[in-house]
CSV table of C-alpha atoms in Angstrom, one decimal:
chain,number,residue,atom,x,y,z
A,1,MET,CA,-0.2,0.0,0.1
A,2,VAL,CA,1.4,3.5,-0.6
A,3,GLN,CA,0.4,6.2,1.9
A,4,SER,CA,-2.8,7.4,2.1
A,5,LEU,CA,-3.0,11.7,1.2
A,6,GLY,CA,-5.7,11.7,4.2
A,7,TYR,CA,-8.1,13.9,2.1
A,8,LEU,CA,-11.7,14.3,3.1
A,9,LYS,CA,-14.6,14.4,0.6
A,10,GLU,CA,-16.0,17.3,0.1
A,11,SER,CA,-19.7,17.3,1.5
A,12,ALA,CA,-22.3,16.6,-0.9
A,13,SER,CA,-24.5,19.4,-2.1
A,14,GLN,CA,-28.0,19.2,-2.1
A,15,THR,CA,-31.4,21.6,-3.1
A,16,ALA,CA,-31.7,25.2,-1.5
A,17,GLY,CA,-35.4,23.8,-1.8
A,18,PRO,CA,-38.1,26.0,-2.4
A,19,TYR,CA,-37.8,28.2,1.5
A,20,VAL,CA,-34.3,29.1,0.9
A,21,HIS,CA,-35.6,32.8,1.7
A,22,ILE,CA,-36.2,31.5,5.5
A,23,GLY,CA,-32.8,31.0,6.2
A,24,LEU,CA,-30.8,33.4,3.6
A,25,THR,CA,-33.4,36.3,3.7
A,26,PRO,CA,-35.8,36.2,6.6
A,27,ASN,CA,-36.5,39.6,6.8
A,28,HIS,CA,-37.9,39.6,2.6
A,29,ALA,CA,-39.3,36.3,3.8
A,30,GLY,CA,-42.1,37.9,6.6
A,31,ILE,CA,-39.5,36.6,9.4
A,32,GLY,CA,-38.8,39.8,11.4
A,33,GLY,CA,-37.1,40.3,14.6
A,34,VAL,CA,-34.1,37.8,14.4
A,35,TYR,CA,-31.9,39.8,12.2
A,36,ASP,CA,-32.1,43.4,11.8
A,37,THR,CA,-31.0,43.4,8.0
A,38,ASP,CA,-30.9,40.3,5.5
A,39,LEU,CA,-27.5,39.6,5.0
A,40,GLY,CA,-25.9,41.1,2.0
A,41,ALA,CA,-29.1,43.6,1.1
A,42,THR,CA,-26.7,45.9,0.3
A,43,MET,CA,-23.0,45.9,-1.3
A,44,VAL,CA,-22.6,50.0,-1.3
A,45,ASN,CA,-22.8,53.2,0.8
A,46,ASP,CA,-22.7,57.1,0.5
A,47,LYS,CA,-18.7,56.6,0.5
A,48,THR,CA,-18.0,53.9,-2.4
A,49,LEU,CA,-16.0,54.7,-4.8
A,50,GLY,CA,-16.9,54.2,-8.6
A,51,ARG,CA,-19.7,54.8,-11.2
A,52,ARG,CA,-23.1,53.2,-9.3
A,53,ILE,CA,-24.7,50.7,-12.0
A,54,THR,CA,-27.3,48.6,-11.6
A,55,ILE,CA,-28.5,45.0,-12.4
A,56,THR,CA,-31.6,43.6,-12.8
A,57,GLY,CA,-32.7,40.4,-14.8
A,58,ARG,CA,-34.8,36.5,-14.7
A,59,VAL,CA,-33.7,33.3,-14.2
A,60,LEU,CA,-35.2,31.1,-16.9
A,61,ASP,CA,-36.3,27.3,-16.9
A,62,GLY,CA,-36.4,25.3,-19.8
A,63,THR,CA,-39.6,26.5,-21.0
A,64,GLY,CA,-38.9,30.3,-20.9
A,65,THR,CA,-41.1,30.4,-17.3
A,66,PRO,CA,-39.1,32.5,-15.3
A,67,LEU,CA,-37.8,31.3,-11.5
A,68,LYS,CA,-39.6,33.1,-8.6
A,69,ASP,CA,-38.0,31.1,-5.9
A,70,ALA,CA,-34.3,31.6,-6.9
A,71,LEU,CA,-31.5,33.6,-5.1
A,72,LEU,CA,-28.5,34.9,-6.5
A,73,GLU,CA,-25.1,35.9,-4.7
A,74,ILE,CA,-22.6,38.0,-6.6
A,75,TRP,CA,-19.3,38.7,-6.0
A,76,GLN,CA,-17.0,41.3,-7.7
A,77,ALA,CA,-14.1,43.2,-7.6
A,78,ASP,CA,-14.2,47.5,-6.4
A,79,ALA,CA,-13.7,50.1,-8.8
A,80,ALA,CA,-9.9,49.7,-8.3
A,81,GLY,CA,-10.0,46.2,-9.1
A,82,LEU,CA,-9.2,44.7,-5.7
A,83,TYR,CA,-11.4,42.0,-4.0
A,84,ASN,CA,-12.5,42.6,0.4
A,85,SER,CA,-10.9,39.1,0.6
A,86,PRO,CA,-8.1,38.2,3.2
A,87,SER,CA,-7.0,36.3,0.4
A,88,GLU,CA,-6.5,39.3,-1.8
A,89,LEU,CA,-2.7,40.1,-1.4
A,90,ARG,CA,-2.5,42.7,-3.7
A,91,GLY,CA,-3.5,45.6,-1.8
A,92,SER,CA,-6.3,46.9,0.5
A,93,ALA,CA,-9.9,46.9,-0.9
A,94,ASP,CA,-12.5,49.8,-1.1
A,95,PRO,CA,-13.4,49.5,2.8
A,96,ASN,CA,-17.0,50.9,1.8
A,97,PHE,CA,-17.4,47.9,-0.6
A,98,THR,CA,-18.4,44.7,0.4
A,99,GLY,CA,-18.0,42.9,-3.0
A,100,TRP,CA,-20.7,40.7,-1.9
A,101,SER,CA,-24.4,40.5,-2.6
A,102,ARG,CA,-27.9,38.6,-2.6
A,103,CYS,CA,-31.0,39.3,-4.1
A,104,ALA,CA,-34.0,36.6,-4.0
A,105,THR,CA,-35.6,37.1,-7.1
A,106,ASP,CA,-39.2,38.3,-6.8
A,107,GLY,CA,-42.2,36.1,-5.9
A,108,VAL,CA,-44.7,37.9,-8.7
A,109,THR,CA,-42.6,38.8,-11.1
A,110,GLY,CA,-39.2,37.0,-10.9
A,111,GLU,CA,-37.2,40.1,-11.0
A,112,TYR,CA,-33.9,40.5,-9.0
A,113,ARG,CA,-32.1,43.6,-8.7
A,114,PHE,CA,-28.3,44.3,-7.5
A,115,ASP,CA,-27.4,47.8,-6.7
A,116,THR,CA,-23.6,47.9,-7.0
A,117,ILE,CA,-20.4,49.6,-8.9
A,118,LYS,CA,-18.8,48.8,-12.3
A,119,PRO,CA,-16.0,46.4,-10.8
A,120,GLY,CA,-12.0,47.4,-12.6
A,121,ARG,CA,-10.3,45.0,-14.6
A,122,VAL,CA,-8.3,41.7,-12.4
A,123,PRO,CA,-5.4,39.9,-13.9
A,124,PHE,CA,-5.9,36.2,-15.1
A,125,ARG,CA,-3.8,33.4,-13.6
A,126,ASP,CA,-1.0,34.2,-16.2
A,127,GLY,CA,-1.3,38.5,-15.5
A,128,ARG,CA,-3.3,39.2,-18.3
A,129,PRO,CA,-6.1,41.4,-17.3
A,130,MET,CA,-9.7,39.9,-17.7
A,131,ALA,CA,-12.7,42.2,-18.8
A,132,PRO,CA,-14.3,43.7,-15.7
A,133,HIS,CA,-17.1,41.3,-14.5
A,134,ILE,CA,-19.3,39.5,-11.5
A,135,SER,CA,-19.0,36.4,-10.3
A,136,VAL,CA,-22.9,35.2,-10.0
A,137,TRP,CA,-23.9,32.2,-8.0
A,138,ILE,CA,-27.4,30.9,-8.5
A,139,VAL,CA,-29.4,28.7,-6.1
A,140,ALA,CA,-33.1,27.1,-6.1
A,141,ARG,CA,-35.8,24.3,-5.9
A,142,GLY,CA,-34.6,22.0,-8.6
A,143,ILE,CA,-30.9,22.7,-8.6
A,144,ASN,CA,-29.1,20.5,-7.2
A,145,LEU,CA,-25.4,22.0,-7.1
A,146,GLY,CA,-25.8,25.7,-7.0
A,147,LEU,CA,-24.6,27.2,-10.9
A,148,ASN,CA,-22.2,29.5,-11.2
A,149,THR,CA,-21.5,31.8,-14.2
A,150,ARG,CA,-20.2,35.0,-14.9
A,151,MET,CA,-21.6,38.8,-16.0
A,152,TYR,CA,-20.2,40.9,-18.7
A,153,PHE,CA,-20.9,44.5,-19.7
A,154,ALA,CA,-21.7,45.2,-23.4
A,155,ASP,CA,-20.4,48.2,-23.6
A,156,GLU,CA,-16.6,47.3,-22.7
A,157,GLU,CA,-15.9,45.5,-26.4
A,158,ALA,CA,-12.6,46.2,-26.4
A,159,ALA,CA,-12.0,44.1,-22.8
A,160,ASN,CA,-14.4,41.9,-23.5
A,161,ALA,CA,-12.6,41.0,-27.3
A,162,GLU,CA,-9.1,40.4,-25.1
A,163,ASP,CA,-10.4,38.5,-22.2
A,164,PRO,CA,-9.0,35.0,-21.7
A,165,VAL,CA,-11.9,33.6,-20.3
A,166,LEU,CA,-13.8,34.5,-22.7
A,167,ALA,CA,-11.3,33.9,-25.5
A,168,ARG,CA,-11.7,30.2,-24.1
A,169,ILE,CA,-15.2,29.3,-24.9
A,170,GLU,CA,-14.8,27.2,-28.1
A,171,HIS,CA,-18.8,28.1,-29.2
A,172,ARG,CA,-18.5,31.7,-30.2
A,173,VAL,CA,-22.2,32.0,-30.4
A,174,ARG,CA,-22.0,31.4,-26.7
A,175,VAL,CA,-20.0,34.2,-25.5
A,176,THR,CA,-23.3,36.4,-25.7
A,177,THR,CA,-25.3,34.8,-23.2
A,178,LEU,CA,-22.5,36.0,-20.6
A,179,ILE,CA,-22.8,39.8,-21.5
A,180,ALA,CA,-25.1,41.9,-20.1
A,181,ALA,CA,-27.0,44.4,-22.4
A,182,GLY,CA,-27.3,47.9,-21.7
A,183,GLU,CA,-25.1,50.9,-21.3
A,184,GLY,CA,-24.6,53.7,-18.6
A,185,ASP,CA,-26.2,52.8,-15.5
A,186,HIS,CA,-28.6,49.9,-16.2
A,187,TYR,CA,-27.5,46.4,-16.7
A,188,ARG,CA,-29.8,43.4,-17.7
A,189,PHE,CA,-28.7,40.1,-17.2
A,190,ASP,CA,-31.1,36.9,-17.9
A,191,ILE,CA,-29.7,33.7,-16.9
A,192,HIS,CA,-31.5,30.6,-19.3
A,193,LEU,CA,-31.3,27.7,-17.3
A,194,GLN,CA,-31.6,25.2,-20.2
A,195,GLY,CA,-32.4,25.1,-24.2
A,196,GLU,CA,-31.0,27.3,-27.0
A,197,ARG,CA,-30.0,30.4,-25.2
A,198,GLU,CA,-28.5,28.4,-22.2
A,199,THR,CA,-26.4,30.6,-20.4
A,200,VAL,CA,-22.5,29.2,-19.9
A,201,PHE,CA,-22.1,27.7,-16.6
A,202,PHE,CA,-18.4,27.0,-15.1
A,203,ASP,CA,-17.0,24.5,-13.3
A,204,ILE,CA,-14.8,26.7,-10.9
B,1,MET,CA,-15.2,42.4,7.2
B,2,SER,CA,-13.1,40.1,8.5
B,3,ASP,CA,-12.0,39.4,12.0
B,4,LEU,CA,-10.3,36.0,11.4
B,5,PRO,CA,-7.4,34.5,13.7
B,6,ASN,CA,-4.2,35.0,13.1
B,7,ARG,CA,-3.2,33.1,9.9
B,8,LYS,CA,-1.7,33.3,6.7
B,9,PRO,CA,-4.6,33.7,4.2
B,10,GLU,CA,-4.6,30.8,1.3
B,11,THR,CA,-4.4,32.1,-2.1
B,12,GLY,CA,-4.3,28.6,-3.4
B,13,ALA,CA,-6.9,28.1,-5.8
B,14,PHE,CA,-9.2,25.1,-4.7
B,15,PHE,CA,-9.2,21.0,-5.0
B,16,ALA,CA,-11.3,20.5,-8.7
B,17,ARG,CA,-14.8,19.3,-7.5
B,18,ASP,CA,-15.8,16.0,-7.8
B,19,ARG,CA,-18.8,16.1,-9.3
B,20,LEU,CA,-19.4,11.9,-9.7
B,21,TRP,CA,-19.8,12.2,-6.1
B,22,HIS,CA,-22.2,15.6,-6.3
B,23,PRO,CA,-26.0,14.9,-7.5
B,24,PRO,CA,-25.9,15.6,-11.3
B,25,GLY,CA,-28.2,18.5,-12.4
B,26,LEU,CA,-30.6,16.7,-14.2
B,27,THR,CA,-32.2,13.8,-12.0
B,28,PRO,CA,-35.7,13.2,-12.7
B,29,GLY,CA,-37.1,11.5,-9.5
B,30,TYR,CA,-36.9,15.3,-8.7
B,31,LYS,CA,-39.2,16.9,-10.9
B,32,THR,CA,-38.3,19.9,-10.6
B,33,SER,CA,-34.7,19.5,-12.2
B,34,VAL,CA,-35.7,18.1,-15.3
B,35,LEU,CA,-36.4,22.0,-16.8
B,36,ARG,CA,-34.0,23.6,-13.9
B,37,SER,CA,-31.0,21.6,-14.8
B,38,PRO,CA,-28.2,22.8,-18.3
B,39,GLN,CA,-28.0,20.6,-21.0
B,40,LYS,CA,-24.7,22.1,-22.3
B,41,ALA,CA,-21.6,21.0,-20.7
B,42,LEU,CA,-20.0,22.7,-17.8
B,43,PHE,CA,-17.0,25.3,-19.2
B,44,SER,CA,-14.1,24.4,-16.3
B,45,LEU,CA,-12.3,27.5,-15.3
B,46,ASP,CA,-8.9,26.5,-12.9
B,47,GLY,CA,-9.3,29.3,-10.2
B,48,THR,CA,-8.6,32.7,-10.9
B,49,ILE,CA,-8.3,35.6,-8.2
B,50,SER,CA,-12.1,35.9,-8.9
B,51,GLU,CA,-13.2,32.4,-7.6
B,52,ILE,CA,-10.3,32.2,-5.0
B,53,THR,CA,-11.2,34.5,-2.9
B,54,GLY,CA,-14.6,35.4,-1.3
B,55,PRO,CA,-16.5,37.5,1.2
B,56,VAL,CA,-15.2,36.7,5.0
B,57,PHE,CA,-17.5,37.6,8.2
B,58,GLY,CA,-16.7,38.8,11.4
B,59,HIS,CA,-18.7,37.7,14.8
B,60,SER,CA,-19.9,41.2,15.4
B,61,ILE,CA,-22.5,40.2,12.6
B,62,LEU,CA,-23.9,37.8,15.3
B,63,GLY,CA,-26.8,38.9,17.5
B,64,GLU,CA,-27.3,37.4,20.6
B,65,LEU,CA,-29.5,35.0,20.3
B,66,ASP,CA,-28.9,34.5,16.5
B,67,ASN,CA,-28.0,30.3,16.8
B,68,ASP,CA,-30.7,29.7,19.5
B,69,LEU,CA,-34.0,28.6,17.0
B,70,ILE,CA,-35.5,27.7,20.2
B,71,HIS,CA,-35.9,31.3,21.4
B,72,ASN,CA,-34.8,34.1,18.6
B,73,PHE,CA,-38.4,34.3,17.8
B,74,ALA,CA,-40.3,33.3,20.8
B,75,LYS,CA,-42.2,35.7,22.8
B,76,PRO,CA,-40.2,36.9,26.1
B,77,GLY,CA,-40.2,33.9,28.7
B,78,GLU,CA,-41.5,31.6,26.1
B,79,SER,CA,-40.2,28.7,23.4
B,80,ALA,CA,-40.3,26.2,20.7
B,81,ILE,CA,-42.7,23.1,20.8
B,82,GLY,CA,-40.5,20.5,20.0
B,83,GLU,CA,-37.7,17.5,21.0
B,84,ARG,CA,-35.0,19.8,22.0
B,85,ILE,CA,-31.6,19.2,20.1
B,86,ILE,CA,-28.1,20.9,19.8
B,87,VAL,CA,-26.5,21.1,16.4
B,88,HIS,CA,-22.6,21.0,16.5
B,89,GLY,CA,-19.6,19.8,14.6
B,90,ARG,CA,-16.8,21.4,12.8
B,91,VAL,CA,-16.0,22.9,9.0
B,92,LEU,CA,-12.9,21.4,7.4
B,93,ASP,CA,-11.5,21.2,4.2
B,94,GLU,CA,-10.8,18.2,2.1
B,95,ARG,CA,-7.1,18.5,3.6
B,96,ALA,CA,-8.8,18.1,7.0
B,97,ARG,CA,-7.8,21.6,8.1
B,98,PRO,CA,-10.1,23.0,10.4
B,99,MET,CA,-12.1,26.5,8.8
B,100,PRO,CA,-12.1,29.1,11.7
B,101,GLY,CA,-14.7,32.0,10.2
B,102,ALA,CA,-17.1,30.1,8.0
B,103,LEU,CA,-20.4,31.5,8.3
B,104,LEU,CA,-22.9,28.8,8.8
B,105,GLU,CA,-26.9,29.9,8.0
B,106,PHE,CA,-29.3,27.2,9.0
B,107,TRP,CA,-33.2,27.0,8.0
B,108,GLN,CA,-35.5,24.2,9.1
B,109,ALA,CA,-39.2,23.4,9.3
B,110,ASN,CA,-41.0,23.7,13.1
B,111,ALA,CA,-41.5,19.9,14.9
B,112,GLY,CA,-44.8,19.5,12.8
B,113,GLY,CA,-42.8,19.9,9.8
B,114,ARG,CA,-44.5,23.4,9.0
B,115,TYR,CA,-42.3,26.0,7.4
B,116,ARG,CA,-42.6,29.5,7.9
B,117,HIS,CA,-43.2,30.8,4.5
B,118,LYS,CA,-46.1,32.5,2.5
B,119,LYS,CA,-46.0,29.6,-0.2
B,120,GLU,CA,-46.2,27.2,2.1
B,121,SER,CA,-49.9,25.5,2.6
B,122,TYR,CA,-48.8,22.1,4.7
B,123,LEU,CA,-51.7,21.7,7.1
B,124,ALA,CA,-49.9,21.1,9.9
B,125,PRO,CA,-49.7,24.7,12.2
B,126,LEU,CA,-47.3,27.4,12.6
B,127,ASP,CA,-45.5,27.8,16.2
B,128,PRO,CA,-45.7,30.7,17.3
B,129,ASN,CA,-42.8,31.0,19.3
B,130,PHE,CA,-40.5,29.2,15.9
B,131,GLY,CA,-39.3,31.2,12.5
B,132,GLY,CA,-37.2,28.9,11.7
B,133,CYS,CA,-33.6,30.4,10.8
B,134,GLY,CA,-30.4,31.0,12.9
B,135,ARG,CA,-26.7,31.4,11.7
B,136,ALA,CA,-23.1,30.6,13.4
B,137,ILE,CA,-19.3,31.9,12.6
B,138,THR,CA,-16.8,29.0,13.5
B,139,ASP,CA,-14.4,29.2,16.3
B,140,ALA,CA,-10.8,28.8,15.9
B,141,ASP,CA,-10.8,25.8,15.5
B,142,GLY,CA,-13.6,25.7,13.2
B,143,HIS,CA,-16.0,24.3,15.6
B,144,TYR,CA,-19.9,26.3,15.2
B,145,ALA,CA,-23.2,25.0,17.3
B,146,PHE,CA,-26.7,25.9,17.7
B,147,ARG,CA,-30.0,25.1,19.8
B,148,THR,CA,-33.3,24.3,17.9
B,149,VAL,CA,-36.1,21.9,17.9
B,150,LYS,CA,-35.7,18.5,15.7
B,151,PRO,CA,-37.7,19.2,12.6
B,152,GLY,CA,-40.3,17.1,11.0
B,153,PRO,CA,-41.0,15.1,8.2
B,154,TYR,CA,-42.9,17.1,5.0
B,155,PRO,CA,-44.8,16.1,2.4
B,156,TRP,CA,-44.2,17.8,-0.5
B,157,PRO,CA,-45.6,17.7,-4.3
B,158,ASN,CA,-43.5,15.4,-5.7
B,159,GLY,CA,-44.4,12.1,-6.5
B,160,VAL,CA,-48.0,11.3,-5.4
B,161,ASN,CA,-46.9,10.4,-1.5
B,162,ASP,CA,-43.7,12.1,-1.5
B,163,TRP,CA,-42.1,13.2,2.5
B,164,ARG,CA,-39.2,14.7,3.0
B,165,PRO,CA,-37.3,12.8,5.9
B,166,ALA,CA,-36.4,15.5,8.5
B,167,HIS,CA,-33.8,17.8,7.8
B,168,ILE,CA,-32.3,21.2,8.7
B,169,HIS,CA,-30.6,23.4,5.7
B,170,PHE,CA,-27.2,24.2,5.5
B,171,SER,CA,-25.4,27.7,3.4
B,172,VAL,CA,-22.1,27.7,4.1
B,173,PHE,CA,-19.4,30.6,3.3
B,174,GLY,CA,-15.3,29.3,3.4
B,175,HIS,CA,-13.1,32.0,2.5
B,176,GLY,CA,-13.2,31.5,-1.3
B,177,PHE,CA,-16.6,32.0,-3.6
B,178,ALA,CA,-15.8,28.9,-5.2
B,179,GLN,CA,-16.7,26.8,-1.8
B,180,ARG,CA,-20.1,28.4,-1.2
B,181,LEU,CA,-22.0,25.1,-0.7
B,182,ILE,CA,-25.5,24.7,0.4
B,183,THR,CA,-26.6,21.3,1.9
B,184,GLN,CA,-28.7,19.8,4.1
B,185,MET,CA,-28.1,17.3,7.3
B,186,TYR,CA,-30.3,14.4,8.0
B,187,PHE,CA,-31.1,12.6,11.5
B,188,GLU,CA,-29.2,9.5,12.0
B,189,GLY,CA,-31.6,6.3,11.8
B,190,ASP,CA,-34.6,8.1,10.0
B,191,PRO,CA,-36.2,5.4,7.9
B,192,MET,CA,-37.1,8.1,5.5
B,193,ILE,CA,-33.4,9.3,4.6
B,194,TRP,CA,-33.7,6.1,2.0
B,195,LYS,CA,-36.7,6.7,0.5
B,196,CYS,CA,-36.1,10.4,-0.2
B,197,PRO,CA,-35.7,11.5,-4.3
B,198,ILE,CA,-33.7,14.4,-3.0
B,199,VAL,CA,-31.7,12.2,-0.9
B,200,GLN,CA,-31.3,10.0,-3.9
B,201,THR,CA,-29.8,12.6,-6.3
B,202,ILE,CA,-26.6,11.8,-4.9
B,203,PRO,CA,-25.2,9.2,-6.7
B,204,ASP,CA,-22.7,7.4,-3.9
B,205,LYS,CA,-24.1,5.6,-1.0
B,206,ALA,CA,-21.3,7.1,1.4
B,207,ALA,CA,-22.2,10.6,0.4
B,208,VAL,CA,-25.5,10.6,1.5
B,209,GLU,CA,-24.3,8.9,4.8
B,210,GLN,CA,-21.8,11.9,5.5
B,211,LEU,CA,-24.7,14.1,5.4
B,212,VAL,CA,-26.2,12.2,8.3
B,213,ALA,CA,-26.0,13.4,11.4
B,214,ALA,CA,-24.9,11.2,14.3
B,215,LEU,CA,-26.7,11.1,17.9
B,216,ASP,CA,-23.9,12.7,20.0
B,217,TRP,CA,-25.0,11.1,23.7
B,218,GLY,CA,-21.8,12.4,25.3
B,219,ASN,CA,-22.4,16.2,24.2
B,220,THR,CA,-26.0,15.5,25.2
B,221,ILE,CA,-27.7,17.6,28.4
B,222,PRO,CA,-29.5,16.2,30.9
B,223,MET,CA,-32.6,17.1,31.8
B,224,ASP,CA,-32.4,19.5,28.8
B,225,ALA,CA,-31.2,18.8,25.0
B,226,ARG,CA,-30.0,16.1,23.3
B,227,ALA,CA,-27.3,16.8,21.1
B,228,TYR,CA,-26.6,15.9,17.6
B,229,LYS,CA,-22.3,16.2,15.8
B,230,PHE,CA,-22.4,17.2,11.9
B,231,ASP,CA,-19.2,18.0,10.5
B,232,ILE,CA,-19.0,19.8,7.4
B,233,VAL,CA,-16.0,19.5,4.7
B,234,LEU,CA,-15.4,22.3,2.8
B,235,ARG,CA,-13.2,22.0,-0.8
B,236,GLY,CA,-9.4,22.0,-0.2
B,237,ARG,CA,-7.1,24.7,-1.6
B,238,ARG,CA,-3.8,24.0,-3.2
B,239,SER,CA,-0.3,24.6,-1.6
B,240,THR,CA,0.4,27.6,-3.3
B,241,LEU,CA,4.2,26.3,-3.1
B,242,PHE,CA,4.3,25.3,-6.7
B,243,GLU,CA,2.2,27.9,-8.1
B,244,ASN,CA,4.8,29.8,-10.6
B,245,ARG,CA,2.4,32.8,-11.0
B,246,MET,CA,1.9,33.9,-7.5
B,247,GLU,CA,1.3,37.3,-8.7
B,248,GLY,CA,-1.2,36.4,-11.1
B,249,ASN,CA,-3.1,34.7,-8.4
C-alpha cells in the first residue's frame, strides 16, 4: 500500500429548496425580528468609490418561465479591481464596498436587482487582465448544486475581446449569453438555465 | 469584513470539485430538476482571483440569539415546541484543516414539518414561537453550535406520496467564492432518508451517509437537550508552494 493522502470528501450539495428565503433572506420572507437586516441586502454606501450601476434580470427555466423562488449571490472586485477578501494580497480594497450581495428573485415577477458599482479589471492566472466581470451563483428549488456563471458588460467591447476566459469558449455564439445588455447605469442580465439560449455555466 | 484569527491567508486555487460525488443537475426522480438543469457541458475554469477570493464575515454580525432557534423568534419567557436538540460540529476542508471564520446559516421546518413561509400550505400548524432561521460563525478550531427543535418530516408535491425526511438546510461560506455550498443535514436512524427523491439525487451512498448527523450522547445535556454532531467539509486548497505565477493569482 502507498501512503494515504488523508483527504476528506467535500460534503455533497443538496438543493436549497423553495424556502431558501427563510434562512438567507428572512426579513424579505416576512420573518422579522431575528436579524436586523438581511445579510448582503446592500453592498454600497455613500462613500463607495466607482460608478453606480444597477443590474436587473430573471432566471428562466427550460420553458422560458421565470423562477420565482431562486436566490442569486454576486461577488466582484471594487472600482480599482481589488477584492474585499483576506485572500486578496495585491492591496486593500475599498473599505466602503463589500463586493458581495444576495437577492431573491421576486415571488410574483421573478425579477432580481442589484445596486452596485462597475468593477475594475483583475488579472487572469497568467497576469493578463480579464475584462470587468461579476461572478454569479444561483441556487433554487430543482437546482441540486449551485450554478456558477459570470456577467460581463456589453459596453466593454475591447476588454471583452481580449478576455482570456471568454476567449477559451469554443462555441462563439454562446459568449453572448455572458454579456449583459445596456449602457450607462443599468444592465440587464437574464440567465437561461436550459435550452437554445442556455447561459454558459462554469465548473470553477 | 474580517476578524479571522491570525493565520496567513491562503491563496491557492481549490481542488477540482468531484462532480461524480455531488448530485448531477438532471435527476428526473426529483421532478423540478428536469427543467432547471443545464443540458450543455459546464465550462471548466481553474481558479482565478475571482474564484479563490470570497467574502468573510466577522463575529460582529451575530446577535446574541442567532444560534438559538428555540428562542430567537419566541415571545419573552416562551420557547418553541418540539424535541430540544443541540447541533454542533466542525467545518473542515478536504485537507482536514479546520476552517475558522466560516459563516453557516441554517433554516428548517418546525416540529410538525411546517415552514414559516408564505408559499407553504401544509395543514400542520405554525408554532408562534418558532421562526426557523439561525446562523453561526466557526471559532478558531472550526467549531460551530446551535440550539433548535428537531424538525418534523414534511410532505411535498413530487410523487403522489413523497415525504422529506427530517432535515435542516445549511448554507456555508468558506474563504473563497468557489467554496460556496448549500446542503442538508439528516438525522441518524431516520428510515425516511432512503425513500427521499432529493436524497437520491446523490449518486454515492457514502456521500449520503456523510450528510447524516450522528446522535452525540456524550454531548447530550441531561434534563435539557440531546446533541447531534454534524461535520461539514468544504473544498481544499492547493498549496501555493508550486504555483508558478503567484502575482497572477
